[in-house]
C-alpha positions as semicolon CSV with decimal commas, in nm:
position;residue;x (nm);y (nm);z (nm)
1;M;-0,513;-1,633;0,344
2;T;-0,138;-1,596;0,313
3;E;0,029;-1,365;0,565
4;L;0,257;-1,084;0,459
5;P;0,630;-1,150;0,492
6;T;0,799;-0,979;0,786
7;V;0,936;-0,627;0,765
8;Q;1,283;-0,770;0,823
9;D;1,250;-1,019;0,537
10;V;1,123;-0,754;0,294
11;T;1,400;-0,516;0,403
12;Q;1,662;-0,785;0,342
13;A;1,514;-0,868;0,000
14;S;1,513;-0,499;-0,091
15;Q;1,875;-0,461;0,012
16;A;1,977;-0,777;-0,175
17;L;1,837;-0,628;-0,498
18;G;2,002;-0,292;-0,425
19;L;1,667;-0,116;-0,398
20;G;1,661;0,213;-0,211
21;A;1,315;0,144;-0,071
22;S;1,208;0,043;0,278
23;A;0,962;-0,239;0,341
24;A;0,688;0,020;0,398
25;E;0,768;0,198;0,072
26;L;0,773;-0,127;-0,127
27;H;0,443;-0,243;0,016
28;G;0,282;0,099;-0,022
29;G;0,395;0,123;-0,384
30;L;0,278;-0,231;-0,458
31;C;-0,063;-0,162;-0,301
32;G;-0,096;0,162;-0,498
33;W;-0,002;-0,016;-0,821
34;L;-0,252;-0,296;-0,761
35;S;-0,526;-0,061;-0,637
36;A;-0,511;0,144;-0,957
37;G;-0,544;-0,169;-1,170
38;G;-0,178;-0,253;-1,226
39;A;-0,116;-0,618;-1,307
40;A;-0,003;-0,863;-1,040
41;V;0,317;-0,962;-1,220
42;R;0,659;-1,073;-1,100
43;E;0,804;-0,758;-1,261
44;W;0,620;-0,547;-1,005
45;P;0,931;-0,389;-0,848
46;A;1,033;-0,250;-1,189
47;K;0,679;-0,123;-1,244
48;V;0,632;0,024;-0,895
49;L;0,976;0,183;-0,875
50;A;0,966;0,295;-1,243
51;D;1,298;0,126;-1,315
52;D;1,285;-0,116;-1,607
53;S;1,636;-0,242;-1,527
54;L;1,514;-0,417;-1,212
55;P;1,481;-0,794;-1,241
56;A;1,155;-0,981;-1,193
57;V;1,114;-1,144;-0,854
58;Q;1,161;-1,519;-0,843
59;E;0,876;-1,751;-0,757
60;G;0,870;-1,815;-0,384
61;D;1,113;-1,541;-0,283
62;T;1,018;-1,277;-0,028
63;L;0,905;-1,012;-0,277
64;D;0,698;-1,271;-0,464
65;D;0,546;-1,369;-0,128
66;L;0,467;-1,002;-0,068
67;L;0,278;-0,990;-0,397
68;T;0,096;-1,319;-0,346
69;A;-0,014;-1,218;0,004
70;T;-0,117;-0,863;-0,089
71;V;-0,342;-0,948;-0,385
72;P;-0,591;-1,163;-0,189
73;Q;-0,583;-0,921;0,105
74;L;-0,696;-0,639;-0,124
75;Q;-0,969;-0,857;-0,273
76;A;-1,098;-1,010;0,051
77;R;-1,440;-0,907;0,165
78;D;-1,348;-0,945;0,532
79;F;-1,126;-0,633;0,543
80;A;-0,821;-0,844;0,637
81;F;-0,592;-0,605;0,449
82;E;-0,281;-0,510;0,648
83;L;-0,015;-0,245;0,603
84;L;0,347;-0,357;0,620
85;L;0,513;-0,071;0,807
86;T;0,792;-0,120;1,061
87;D;0,900;-0,338;1,351
88;A;1,003;-0,032;1,553
89;A;0,795;0,028;1,863
90;D;0,843;0,404;1,895
91;T;0,569;0,632;1,766
92;T;0,805;0,843;1,557
93;S;0,931;0,544;1,358
94;Q;0,578;0,413;1,314
95;A;0,456;0,751;1,192
96;D;0,753;0,785;0,955
97;A;0,681;0,439;0,808
98;L;0,310;0,516;0,770
99;F;0,374;0,846;0,591
100;A;0,637;0,680;0,366
101;W;0,384;0,404;0,291
102;A;0,125;0,666;0,192
103;R;0,371;0,852;-0,034
104;A;0,472;0,526;-0,203
105;F;0,105;0,427;-0,241
106;L;0,034;0,748;-0,429
107;G;0,332;0,692;-0,658
108;G;0,229;0,333;-0,727
109;F;-0,131;0,441;-0,781
110;G;-0,024;0,696;-1,041
111;L;0,193;0,441;-1,220
112;G;-0,072;0,169;-1,199
113;S;-0,330;0,391;-1,359
114;G;-0,099;0,463;-1,652
115;G;-0,096;0,831;-1,568
116;K;-0,467;0,859;-1,640
117;R;-0,709;0,979;-1,379
118;P;-0,922;0,676;-1,286
119;V;-1,296;0,708;-1,248
120;L;-1,358;0,718;-0,874
121;S;-1,666;0,738;-0,658
122;E;-1,716;1,052;-0,453
123;E;-1,580;0,863;-0,151
124;G;-1,284;0,742;-0,358
125;E;-1,202;1,097;-0,466
126;E;-1,214;1,210;-0,105
127;A;-0,998;0,916;0,007
128;L;-0,736;0,990;-0,259
129;T;-0,731;1,359;-0,164
130;D;-0,695;1,270;0,205
131;L;-0,413;1,024;0,130
132;A;-0,234;1,299;-0,063
133;K;-0,267;1,530;0,238
134;L;-0,145;1,254;0,468
135;A;0,159;1,196;0,250
136;Q;0,261;1,558;0,316
137;V;0,247;1,527;0,695
138;S;0,570;1,556;0,888
139;V;0,678;1,296;1,140
140;E;0,764;1,577;1,384
141;D;0,394;1,588;1,468
142;F;0,434;1,253;1,647
143;E;0,759;1,300;1,840
144;S;0,620;1,336;2,189
145;G;0,539;0,965;2,221
146;N;0,232;1,024;2,435
147;D;-0,081;0,810;2,433
148;D;-0,273;1,065;2,228
149;D;-0,016;1,035;1,949
150;E;-0,037;0,655;1,957
151;D;-0,416;0,668;1,940
152;A;-0,407;0,921;1,656
153;L;-0,157;0,710;1,465
154;A;-0,376;0,401;1,506
155;E;-0,674;0,596;1,370
156;I;-0,471;0,722;1,075
157;E;-0,353;0,370;0,997
158;E;-0,712;0,245;1,003
159;F;-0,816;0,530;0,774
160;V;-0,539;0,437;0,529
161;R;-0,648;0,073;0,528
162;V;-1,008;0,165;0,451
163;A;-0,908;0,428;0,192
164;V;-0,692;0,175;0,008
165;L;-0,971;-0,081;0,003
166;L;-1,212;0,185;-0,123
167;L;-0,978;0,290;-0,403
168;H;-0,908;-0,072;-0,496
169;G;-1,282;-0,129;-0,499
170;D;-1,342;0,167;-0,730
171;C;-1,061;0,091;-0,975
172;V;-1,037;-0,287;-0,974
173;M;-1,332;-0,459;-0,813
174;G;-1,589;-0,215;-0,953
175;A;-1,439;-0,243;-1,302
176;R;-1,457;-0,623;-1,284
177;H;-1,816;-0,605;-1,163
178;R;-1,911;-0,365;-1,445
179;Q;-1,750;-0,599;-1,703
180;R;-1,955;-0,894;-1,573
181;L;-2,276;-0,692;-1,605
182;N;-2,210;-0,598;-1,969
């Protein structure tokens, strides 16, 4: 399976296109878009950032690599899905990137579903509600830098990973499975 590009590479690609989004925001938005059933197309930045003036990514560039690595991660049955957050080691920066990722995921999810409420399992509904609550959390809650904060942040990151896979399963994988049965 293809690895995600580095945070630094995605940040540089974002800056080169004049995007006002961090690596975490781009990946979160892309994952939300794909999880809601949005198409894996080279025009994904325009779709995810709701800006039709943005150019399509070029084959083999960093943002194309981000797409081509993310799609199979979301579809893999081995839970190899990773979040692209930040290279910063401090807990505050990590928490800020995680919350920005969650906010961008929700935006991408809404755009990917075409503004319609997708049919979700009970667990999917709960996951989406919890992600919405998480997106409202303030980074000030993680400023002390103690071990408890690091452990809590790791647990939240794991929750986000599982929630995303669950939502992708409900909206994309489940829909494909239902189509094959009919």
